[in-house]
Amino acid sequence: MNTSLQGRTAVVTGAGRGLGRAEALELARLGANVVVNDLGAPGRDGSGAASAAPADGTVAAILAEGGRAVAHHGDVSDPDAARELVELAVDRYGQLDILVNNAGILRDRMVFSMSPQEWDSVIRVHLRGHFATTRFAAAHWRDRAKESGAPVYGRIVNTSSEAFVAGSAGQPNYAAAKGGIVGLTLSCASALARYGVTSNVICPRARTRMTEDVFTGALGAPEQGLDPLAPEHVSPLVGYLASPAAGRVNGQLFVVHGGMVAVLGQPPVLAKFDAAKDLFTPDELDGLLSPFYAERTPGDGYANLAVLGLKHGD
C-alpha cells in the first residue's frame, strides 16, 4: 500500500515541541507540505536577544531536511485563529488534506481542589481546540466534494489519552476533555465519510514537556538506547493514518507508545435486564442489579485499567 504523502498538505497543531514536532517531521519526511501550528510568536530572551517561536523551530528543522513548511502562531481554541490556520494551508499550498490535532495543556488537580479556571482552560485548549480546527477543515472538504461531485482526500488524526480510557484520578479536566475528543472523532467519522474523509484518534504515551512531571522515577528516561517514551514511537502511526494506505481505517481508537500499537474495540454489553412490566421499580432493580454487582470485583467498571499495562513484546 502507499504511505507516501507527496503533494499532500497537512496541518499539525501544537507542533513546536514534543509529539507535535515529531509528527510534523514525520509527515514532511513522507512528502507532505506542513503547516506547523504552535502558540507563541518570535520574541526576545532574558538577554534581549531574538528568540524563535516554537513553531519556527520545527519549520526550520523541516526545511533543513529538504521539506516544505510554514509556521502559524495562533491559538487553535480561538475560532478566528483556527479559520486562519486552515486558510493558510489552502492559500499557501492549494488545499488541505490532513489535519493532526495535538495541541494541549495540563492543569492537574483532584476534582475537589480544581478551580473553574483550571477546568475551563484544559477543556478550551484540548476539546474546543480540536473542534475549532475540525470545523473549518470539514467545511473545506465538504465544499470541495460538492464542487467536484466526488469524494476528496481528507484525514483527521485526533489526540486523546489513556487518562480517559482508564479514568485518571488526578486529571478530571484532562480526562473529560480527552473523552470528549473521542466522541468528536466518532461523530466526524460518521458525518464526513461520505466526503472521503477519515477520522481517527490516538492515545499516545510519550515523554514531552507537558508530561515531564508525570514520567519520573522508574519511568525516567534511560541513560542509553532509545527512550521507550520517545515521541518518535508515536509519529509513524500518525504518518500511516494520514496516508492513502489507511483509506479503510475510520472511527478507530489506538493506544501507541514504545514500539507498540493497540487497537481498542467497542465497549461490550456486560448484561441486560428487562422490567417485569412497563416500568422498573427501585426494588425490582435492586433484585436484579445488586446480585450482579455482588459477583463483580469492586472497581471493575467501564474504565479499562488493563490498557495501562500494555507494552511492547507482551
PDB file of C-alpha atoms in Angstrom, residues 13-14 37-39 74-78 101-107 117-133 159 173-174 177-178 181 184 210:
ATOM      1  CA  THR A  13      -1.298  21.768  15.907  1.00  0.00           C
ATOM      2  CA  GLY A  14       0.922  22.058  18.959  1.00  0.00           C
ATOM      3  CA  ASN A  37       0.981  25.490  14.427  1.00  0.00           C
ATOM      4  CA  ASP A  38       2.023  26.372  17.953  1.00  0.00           C
ATOM      5  CA  LEU A  39       1.075  29.259  20.206  1.00  0.00           C
ATOM      6  CA  GLY A  74      -2.259  31.304  16.657  1.00  0.00           C
ATOM      7  CA  ASP A  75      -4.358  29.836  19.471  1.00  0.00           C
ATOM      8  CA  VAL A  76      -6.375  26.974  17.953  1.00  0.00           C
ATOM      9  CA  SER A  77      -9.128  27.368  20.541  1.00  0.00           C
ATOM     10  CA  ASP A  78      -9.861  30.783  19.007  1.00  0.00           C
ATOM     11  CA  ASN A 101      -4.880  17.881  16.277  1.00  0.00           C
ATOM     12  CA  ASN A 102      -2.286  17.655  19.030  1.00  0.00           C
ATOM     13  CA  ALA A 103      -2.222  20.971  20.951  1.00  0.00           C
ATOM     14  CA  GLY A 104      -2.875  20.678  24.673  1.00  0.00           C
ATOM     15  CA  ILE A 105      -2.037  21.711  28.216  1.00  0.00           C
ATOM     16  CA  LEU A 106      -2.205  20.174  31.693  1.00  0.00           C
ATOM     17  CA  ARG A 107      -3.673  21.633  34.870  1.00  0.00           C
ATOM     18  CA  GLN A 117     -10.288  28.274  35.601  1.00  0.00           C
ATOM     19  CA  GLU A 118      -8.247  25.050  35.683  1.00  0.00           C
ATOM     20  CA  TRP A 119     -11.232  23.157  34.311  1.00  0.00           C
ATOM     21  CA  ASP A 120     -12.076  25.682  31.610  1.00  0.00           C
ATOM     22  CA  SER A 121      -8.521  26.176  30.332  1.00  0.00           C
ATOM     23  CA  VAL A 122      -7.964  22.460  29.690  1.00  0.00           C
ATOM     24  CA  ILE A 123     -11.369  21.958  28.096  1.00  0.00           C
ATOM     25  CA  ARG A 124     -10.798  25.045  25.947  1.00  0.00           C
ATOM     26  CA  VAL A 125      -7.383  24.111  24.562  1.00  0.00           C
ATOM     27  CA  HIS A 126      -7.992  20.386  24.092  1.00  0.00           C
ATOM     28  CA  LEU A 127     -11.653  19.953  23.239  1.00  0.00           C
ATOM     29  CA  ARG A 128     -12.555  23.343  21.800  1.00  0.00           C
ATOM     30  CA  GLY A 129      -9.205  23.435  20.011  1.00  0.00           C
ATOM     31  CA  HIS A 130      -9.939  20.107  18.331  1.00  0.00           C
ATOM     32  CA  PHE A 131     -13.427  21.260  17.375  1.00  0.00           C
ATOM     33  CA  ALA A 132     -12.375  24.657  16.005  1.00  0.00           C
ATOM     34  CA  THR A 133      -9.810  23.338  13.537  1.00  0.00           C
ATOM     35  CA  THR A 159      -5.200  13.067  20.152  1.00  0.00           C
ATOM     36  CA  ASN A 173     -10.434  18.114  33.395  1.00  0.00           C
ATOM     37  CA  TYR A 174      -7.937  16.351  31.121  1.00  0.00           C
ATOM     38  CA  ALA A 177     -11.551  16.732  27.503  1.00  0.00           C
ATOM     39  CA  LYS A 178      -9.915  13.614  26.083  1.00  0.00           C
ATOM     40  CA  ILE A 181     -12.299  14.252  21.764  1.00  0.00           C
ATOM     41  CA  LEU A 184     -15.970  14.239  18.477  1.00  0.00           C
ATOM     42  CA  MET A 210       3.796  18.565  29.103  1.00  0.00           C
TER      43      MET A 210
END
